[in-house]
Tab-separated table of C-alpha atoms (C1' of nucleotides) in Angstrom:
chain	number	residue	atom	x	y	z
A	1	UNK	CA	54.798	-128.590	126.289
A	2	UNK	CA	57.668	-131.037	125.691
A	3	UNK	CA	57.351	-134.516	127.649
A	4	UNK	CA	59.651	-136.962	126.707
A	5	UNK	CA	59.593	-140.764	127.730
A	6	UNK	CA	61.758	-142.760	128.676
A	7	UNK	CA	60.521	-146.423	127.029
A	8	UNK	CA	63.142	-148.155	129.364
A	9	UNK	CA	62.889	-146.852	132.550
A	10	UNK	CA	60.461	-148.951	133.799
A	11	UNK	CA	58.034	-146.396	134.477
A	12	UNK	CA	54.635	-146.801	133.536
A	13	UNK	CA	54.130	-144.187	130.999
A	14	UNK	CA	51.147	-142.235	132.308
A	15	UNK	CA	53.262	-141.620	135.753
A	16	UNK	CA	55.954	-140.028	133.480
A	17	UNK	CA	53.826	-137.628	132.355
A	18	UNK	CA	51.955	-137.230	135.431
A	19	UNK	CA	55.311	-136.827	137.206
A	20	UNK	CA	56.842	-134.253	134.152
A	21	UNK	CA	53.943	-132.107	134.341
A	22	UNK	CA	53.788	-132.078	137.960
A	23	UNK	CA	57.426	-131.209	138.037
A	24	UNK	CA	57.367	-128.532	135.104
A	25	UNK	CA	54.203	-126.981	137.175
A	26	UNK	CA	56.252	-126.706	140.264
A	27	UNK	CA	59.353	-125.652	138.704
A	28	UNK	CA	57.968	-122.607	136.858
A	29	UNK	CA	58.575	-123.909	133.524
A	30	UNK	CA	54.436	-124.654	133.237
A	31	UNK	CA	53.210	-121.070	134.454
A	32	UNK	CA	49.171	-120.376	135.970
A	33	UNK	CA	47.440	-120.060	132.510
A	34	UNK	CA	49.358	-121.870	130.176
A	35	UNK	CA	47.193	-124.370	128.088
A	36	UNK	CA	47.468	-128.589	127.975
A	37	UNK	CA	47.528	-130.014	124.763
A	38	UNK	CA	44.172	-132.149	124.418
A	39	UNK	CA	44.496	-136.025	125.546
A	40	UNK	CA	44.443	-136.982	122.118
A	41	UNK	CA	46.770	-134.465	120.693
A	42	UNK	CA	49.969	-135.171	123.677
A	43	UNK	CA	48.500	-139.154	122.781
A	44	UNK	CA	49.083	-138.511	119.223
A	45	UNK	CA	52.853	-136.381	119.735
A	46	UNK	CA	53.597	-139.463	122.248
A	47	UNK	CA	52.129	-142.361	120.026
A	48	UNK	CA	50.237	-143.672	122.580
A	49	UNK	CA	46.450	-144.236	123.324
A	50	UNK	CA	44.142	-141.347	124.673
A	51	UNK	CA	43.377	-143.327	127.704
A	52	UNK	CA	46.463	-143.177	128.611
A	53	UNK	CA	46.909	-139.578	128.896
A	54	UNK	CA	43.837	-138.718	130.175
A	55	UNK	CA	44.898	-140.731	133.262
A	56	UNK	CA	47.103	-138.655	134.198
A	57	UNK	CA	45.346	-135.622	133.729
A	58	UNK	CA	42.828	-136.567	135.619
A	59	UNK	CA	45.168	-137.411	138.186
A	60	UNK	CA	46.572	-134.141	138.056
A	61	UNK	CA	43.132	-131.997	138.277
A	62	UNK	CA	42.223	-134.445	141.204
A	63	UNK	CA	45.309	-133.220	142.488
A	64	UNK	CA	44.768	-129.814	142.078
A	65	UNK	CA	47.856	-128.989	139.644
A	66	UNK	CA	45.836	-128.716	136.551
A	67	UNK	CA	42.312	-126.920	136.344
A	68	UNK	CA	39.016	-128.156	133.945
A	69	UNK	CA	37.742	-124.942	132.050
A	70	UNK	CA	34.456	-126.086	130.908
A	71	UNK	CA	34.414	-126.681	127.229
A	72	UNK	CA	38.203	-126.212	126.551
A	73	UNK	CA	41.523	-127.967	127.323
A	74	UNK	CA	43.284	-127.958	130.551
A	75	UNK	CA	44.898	-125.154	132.133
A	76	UNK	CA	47.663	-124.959	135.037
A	77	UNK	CA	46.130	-123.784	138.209
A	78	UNK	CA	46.921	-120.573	139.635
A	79	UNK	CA	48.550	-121.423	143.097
A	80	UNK	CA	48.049	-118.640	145.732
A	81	UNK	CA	51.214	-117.307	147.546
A	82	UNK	CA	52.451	-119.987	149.530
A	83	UNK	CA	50.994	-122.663	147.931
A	84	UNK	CA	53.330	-123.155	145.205
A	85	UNK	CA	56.727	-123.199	147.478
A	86	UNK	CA	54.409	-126.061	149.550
A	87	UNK	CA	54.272	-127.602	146.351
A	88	UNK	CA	57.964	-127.548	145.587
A	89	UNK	CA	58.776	-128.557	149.275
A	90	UNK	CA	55.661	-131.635	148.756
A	91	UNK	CA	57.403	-132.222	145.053
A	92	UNK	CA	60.928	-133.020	146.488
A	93	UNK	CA	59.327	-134.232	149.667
A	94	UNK	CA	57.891	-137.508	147.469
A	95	UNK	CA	61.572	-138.013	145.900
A	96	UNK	CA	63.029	-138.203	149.306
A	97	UNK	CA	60.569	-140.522	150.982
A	98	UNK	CA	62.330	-143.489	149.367
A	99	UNK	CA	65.592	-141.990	150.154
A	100	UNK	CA	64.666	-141.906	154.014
A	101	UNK	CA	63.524	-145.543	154.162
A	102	UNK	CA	66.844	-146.420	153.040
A	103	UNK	CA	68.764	-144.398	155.373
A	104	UNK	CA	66.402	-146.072	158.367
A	105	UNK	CA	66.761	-149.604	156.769
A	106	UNK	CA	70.509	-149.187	156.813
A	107	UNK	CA	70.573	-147.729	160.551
A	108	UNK	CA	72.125	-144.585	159.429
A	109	UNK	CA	72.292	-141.644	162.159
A	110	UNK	CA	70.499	-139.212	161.000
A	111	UNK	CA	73.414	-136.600	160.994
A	112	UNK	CA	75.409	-138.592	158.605
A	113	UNK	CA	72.058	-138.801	156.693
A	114	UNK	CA	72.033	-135.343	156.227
A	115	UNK	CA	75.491	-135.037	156.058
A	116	UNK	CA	75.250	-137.441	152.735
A	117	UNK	CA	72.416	-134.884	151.458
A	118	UNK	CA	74.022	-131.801	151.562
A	119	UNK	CA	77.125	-133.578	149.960
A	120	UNK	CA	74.463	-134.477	146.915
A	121	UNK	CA	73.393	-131.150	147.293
A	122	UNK	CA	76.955	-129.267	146.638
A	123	UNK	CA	78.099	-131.809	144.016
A	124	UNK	CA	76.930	-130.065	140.955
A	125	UNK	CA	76.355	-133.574	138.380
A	126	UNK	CA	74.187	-134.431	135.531
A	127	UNK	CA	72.067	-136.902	137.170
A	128	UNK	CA	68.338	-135.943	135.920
A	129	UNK	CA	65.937	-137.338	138.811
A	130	UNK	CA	65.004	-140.286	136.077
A	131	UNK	CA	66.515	-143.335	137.500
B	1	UNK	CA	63.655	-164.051	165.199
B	2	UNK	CA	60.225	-162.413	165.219
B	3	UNK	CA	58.951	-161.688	161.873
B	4	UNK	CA	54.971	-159.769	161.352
B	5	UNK	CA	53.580	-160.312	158.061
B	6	UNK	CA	51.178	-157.930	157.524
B	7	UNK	CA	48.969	-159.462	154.607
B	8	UNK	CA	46.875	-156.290	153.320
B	9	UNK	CA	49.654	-153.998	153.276
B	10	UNK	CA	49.901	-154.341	149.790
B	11	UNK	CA	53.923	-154.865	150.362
B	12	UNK	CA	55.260	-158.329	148.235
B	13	UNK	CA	56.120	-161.296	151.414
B	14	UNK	CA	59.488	-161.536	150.650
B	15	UNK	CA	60.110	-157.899	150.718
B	16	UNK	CA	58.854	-157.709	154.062
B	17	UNK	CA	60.982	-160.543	155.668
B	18	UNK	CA	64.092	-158.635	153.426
B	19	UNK	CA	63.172	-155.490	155.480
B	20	UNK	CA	62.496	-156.449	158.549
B	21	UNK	CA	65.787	-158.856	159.208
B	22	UNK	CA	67.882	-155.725	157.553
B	23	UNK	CA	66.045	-153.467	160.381
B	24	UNK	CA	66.639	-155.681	163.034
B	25	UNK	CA	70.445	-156.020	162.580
B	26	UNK	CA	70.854	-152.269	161.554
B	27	UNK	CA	68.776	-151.723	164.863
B	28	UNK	CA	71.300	-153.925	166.551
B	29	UNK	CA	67.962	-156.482	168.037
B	30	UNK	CA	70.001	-159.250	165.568
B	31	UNK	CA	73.548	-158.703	166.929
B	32	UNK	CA	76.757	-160.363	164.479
B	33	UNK	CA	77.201	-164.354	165.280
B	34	UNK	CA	72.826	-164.810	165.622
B	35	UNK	CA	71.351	-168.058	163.277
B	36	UNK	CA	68.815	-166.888	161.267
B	37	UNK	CA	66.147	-169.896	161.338
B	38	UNK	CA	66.381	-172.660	158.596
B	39	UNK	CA	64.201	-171.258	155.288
B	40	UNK	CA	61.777	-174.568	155.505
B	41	UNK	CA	61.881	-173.274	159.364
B	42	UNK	CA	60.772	-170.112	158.846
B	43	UNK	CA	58.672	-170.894	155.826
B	44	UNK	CA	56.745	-172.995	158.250
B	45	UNK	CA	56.112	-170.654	160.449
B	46	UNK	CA	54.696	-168.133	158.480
B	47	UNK	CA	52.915	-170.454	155.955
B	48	UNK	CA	55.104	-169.773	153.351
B	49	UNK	CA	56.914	-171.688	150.411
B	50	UNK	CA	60.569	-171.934	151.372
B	51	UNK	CA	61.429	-170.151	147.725
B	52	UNK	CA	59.973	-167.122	149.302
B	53	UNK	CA	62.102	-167.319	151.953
B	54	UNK	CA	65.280	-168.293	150.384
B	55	UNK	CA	64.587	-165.888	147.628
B	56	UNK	CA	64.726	-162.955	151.086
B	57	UNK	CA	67.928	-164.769	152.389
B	58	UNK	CA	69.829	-164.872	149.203
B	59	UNK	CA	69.434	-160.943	148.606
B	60	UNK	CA	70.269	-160.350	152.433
B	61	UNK	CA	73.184	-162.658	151.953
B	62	UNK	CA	74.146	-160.310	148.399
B	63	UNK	CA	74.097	-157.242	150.808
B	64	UNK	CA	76.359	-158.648	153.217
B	65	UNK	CA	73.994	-158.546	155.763
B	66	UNK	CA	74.391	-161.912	156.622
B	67	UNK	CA	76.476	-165.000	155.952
B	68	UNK	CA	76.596	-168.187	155.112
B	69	UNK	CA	78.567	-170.764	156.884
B	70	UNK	CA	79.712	-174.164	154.912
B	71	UNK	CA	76.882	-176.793	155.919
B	72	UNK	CA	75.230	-174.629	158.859
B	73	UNK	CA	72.290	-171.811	158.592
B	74	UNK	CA	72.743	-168.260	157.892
B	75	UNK	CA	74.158	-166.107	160.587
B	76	UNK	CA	74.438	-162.537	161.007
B	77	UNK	CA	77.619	-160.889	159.746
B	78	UNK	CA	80.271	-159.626	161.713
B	79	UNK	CA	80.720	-156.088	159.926
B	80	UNK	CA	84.181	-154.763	159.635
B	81	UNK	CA	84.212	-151.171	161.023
B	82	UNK	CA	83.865	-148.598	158.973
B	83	UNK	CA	83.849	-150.582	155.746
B	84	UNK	CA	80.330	-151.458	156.332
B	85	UNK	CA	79.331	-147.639	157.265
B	86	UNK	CA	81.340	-146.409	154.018
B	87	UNK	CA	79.075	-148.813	151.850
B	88	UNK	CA	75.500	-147.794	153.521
B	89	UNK	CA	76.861	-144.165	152.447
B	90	UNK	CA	77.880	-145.050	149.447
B	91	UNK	CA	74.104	-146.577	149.040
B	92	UNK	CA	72.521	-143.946	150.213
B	93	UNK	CA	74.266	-141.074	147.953
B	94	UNK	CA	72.980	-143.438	145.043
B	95	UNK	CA	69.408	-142.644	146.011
B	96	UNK	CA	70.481	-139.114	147.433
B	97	UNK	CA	71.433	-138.451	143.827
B	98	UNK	CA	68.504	-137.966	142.044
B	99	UNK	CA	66.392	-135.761	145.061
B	100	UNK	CA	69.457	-133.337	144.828
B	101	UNK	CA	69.322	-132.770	141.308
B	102	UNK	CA	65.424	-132.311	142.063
B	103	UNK	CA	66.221	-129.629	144.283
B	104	UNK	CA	67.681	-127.374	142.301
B	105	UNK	CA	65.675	-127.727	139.231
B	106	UNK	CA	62.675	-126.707	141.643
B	107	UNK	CA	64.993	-123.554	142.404
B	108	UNK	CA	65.079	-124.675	146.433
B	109	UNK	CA	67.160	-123.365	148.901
B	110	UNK	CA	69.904	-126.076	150.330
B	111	UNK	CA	68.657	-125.327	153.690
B	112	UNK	CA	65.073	-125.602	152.912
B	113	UNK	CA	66.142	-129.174	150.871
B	114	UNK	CA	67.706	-130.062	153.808
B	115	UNK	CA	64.760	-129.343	156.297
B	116	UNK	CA	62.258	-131.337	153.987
B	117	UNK	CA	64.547	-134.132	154.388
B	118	UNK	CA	65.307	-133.801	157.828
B	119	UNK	CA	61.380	-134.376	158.409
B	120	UNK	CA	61.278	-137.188	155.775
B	121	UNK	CA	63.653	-138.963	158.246
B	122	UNK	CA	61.535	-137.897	160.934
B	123	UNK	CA	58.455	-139.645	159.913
B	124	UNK	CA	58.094	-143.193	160.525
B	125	UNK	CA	56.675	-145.372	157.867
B	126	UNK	CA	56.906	-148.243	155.619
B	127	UNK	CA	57.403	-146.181	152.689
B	128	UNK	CA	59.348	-148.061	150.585
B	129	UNK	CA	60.264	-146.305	147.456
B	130	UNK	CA	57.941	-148.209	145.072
B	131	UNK	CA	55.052	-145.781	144.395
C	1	DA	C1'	74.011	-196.370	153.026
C	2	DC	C1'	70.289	-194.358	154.954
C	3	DT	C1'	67.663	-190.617	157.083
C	4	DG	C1'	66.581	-186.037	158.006
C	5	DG	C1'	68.197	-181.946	157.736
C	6	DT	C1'	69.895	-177.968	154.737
C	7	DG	C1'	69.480	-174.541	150.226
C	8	DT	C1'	67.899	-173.479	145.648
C	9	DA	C1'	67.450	-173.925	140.257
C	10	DT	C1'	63.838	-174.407	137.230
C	11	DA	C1'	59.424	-174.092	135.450
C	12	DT	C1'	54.719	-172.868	136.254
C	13	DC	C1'	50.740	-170.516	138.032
C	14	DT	C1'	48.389	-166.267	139.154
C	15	DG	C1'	47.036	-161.497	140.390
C	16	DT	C1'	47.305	-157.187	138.905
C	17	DA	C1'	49.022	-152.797	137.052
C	18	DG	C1'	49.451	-150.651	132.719
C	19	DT	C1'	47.824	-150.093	128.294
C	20	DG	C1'	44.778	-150.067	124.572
C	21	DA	C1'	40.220	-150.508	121.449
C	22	DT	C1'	35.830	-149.237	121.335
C	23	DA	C1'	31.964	-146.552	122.039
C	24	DC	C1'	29.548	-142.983	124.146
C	25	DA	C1'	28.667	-137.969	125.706
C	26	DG	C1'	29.562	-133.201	125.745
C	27	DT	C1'	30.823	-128.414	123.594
C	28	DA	C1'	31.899	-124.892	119.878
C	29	DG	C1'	31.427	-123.230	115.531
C	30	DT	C1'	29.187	-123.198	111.020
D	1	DA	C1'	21.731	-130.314	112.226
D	2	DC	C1'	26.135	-131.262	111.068
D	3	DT	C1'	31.121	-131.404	111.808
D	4	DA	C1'	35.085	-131.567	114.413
D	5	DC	C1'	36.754	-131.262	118.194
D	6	DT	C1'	36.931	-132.326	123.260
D	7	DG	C1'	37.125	-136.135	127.491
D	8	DT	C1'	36.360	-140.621	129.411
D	9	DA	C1'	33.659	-144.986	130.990
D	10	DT	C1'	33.880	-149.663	130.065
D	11	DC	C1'	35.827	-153.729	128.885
D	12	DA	C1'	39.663	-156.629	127.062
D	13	DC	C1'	44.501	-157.664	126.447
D	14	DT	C1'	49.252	-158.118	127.978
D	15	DA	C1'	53.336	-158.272	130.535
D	16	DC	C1'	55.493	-158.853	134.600
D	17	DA	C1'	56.331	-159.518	139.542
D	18	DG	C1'	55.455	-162.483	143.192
D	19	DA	C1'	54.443	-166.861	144.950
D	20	DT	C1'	54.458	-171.721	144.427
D	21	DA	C1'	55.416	-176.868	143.156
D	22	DT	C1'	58.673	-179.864	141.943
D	23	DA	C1'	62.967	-181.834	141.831
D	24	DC	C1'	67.692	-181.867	142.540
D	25	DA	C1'	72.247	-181.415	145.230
D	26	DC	C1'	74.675	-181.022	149.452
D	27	DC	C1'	75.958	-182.052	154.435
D	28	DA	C1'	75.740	-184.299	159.225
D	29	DG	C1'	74.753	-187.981	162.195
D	30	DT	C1'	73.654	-192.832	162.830
DNA sequence: ACTGGTGTATATCTGTAGTGATACAGTAGT
DNA sequence: ACTACTGTATCACTACAGATATACACCAGT
């Protein structure tokens, strides 16, 4: 699994990871099955403590991404059907929530709103997600 | 000027003066040529230090919300047609940027994108991008 | 010049979110 | 039982954002 942190992005690193996982889960790239490294293995790879990771892994099983076998690492929960284009629509969903508050702070219709989206949408740019 | 401070809501008090005059002149309840009150005035009222409240006023003034006269109190700006609607684009696409680019990676379809945003704007909240 | 307004630069205090050190508890394999 | 893993509860530390206290500079009216 390859997470890799941004130290200047103001982030607090366990929501990185919680976020990269979460994101790699929905986007197919972590598939139903496929194994965690242990807290203090991804703490080790990241240099950072094991409390840190284990945060957000707990985070993500009480979220219902990840899933606790009982003696062995974490594995990514099997969705069923639907659930996993629910969890794309809920992923992108939480990106756009700030991205509405703006548009209603700065009294934009919300036609032009959209209008503004799709633009986003078609131009085809670099831009990560990581501001 | 009516301002609600709404002290458990977790939100920082100069934020919430920020949003709320930015609302109420988008929303057109502050109309261009209005005095904002004095920042020891409304300091006073809500109980506040005046830094707080100049601290809100000098970041509205940066936005071009509002605008300060020589000697006198801030009053509401005057905006100049479309100038002003080109820049609250402009603003928006910044934080459009990053959701697009989330879009795709999760593999969605520009009309489902669009529909999760569409009910983004729909609900009302005071989401305000800091998770 | 004096008084009563205005705004704010600077430094300081404080609450808290994020991180880490430590120590404890469980499981698997030998 | 022992070893080598696993995860995490608890407490302590730190850094930073937000709020404040203080002090200074400006302007208008008398």
């Amino acid at each position: 699994m390859l997470i890799l942190l941004d130290s200047h992005s103001g982030k607090p690193v366990f929501r990185q990871i919680l976020e990269q996982v979460r994101f790699q889960v929905a986007g197919g790239i972590l598939k139903p099955g496929d194994e965690l490294p242990s807290t203090r293995q991804l703490a080790a790879d990241l240099d950072l403590n094991p409390m840190t990771v284990s945060k957000a892994y707990a985070q993500l099983e009480q979220e219902g991404v990840v899933e606790r076998r009982p003696g062995l690492s974490l594995v990514v929960r099997a969705p069923r059907g639907d659930e996993l284009d629910a969890r794309r629509r809920e992923e992108l969903a939480r990106v756009l929530g700030p991205a509405a508050s703006a548009a209603r702070q700065l009294g934009l219709d919300v036609d032009v709103a959209l209008e503004v989206f799709r633009q986003a949408l078609a131009r085809r740019g670099g831009d990560d997600g990581k501001q």
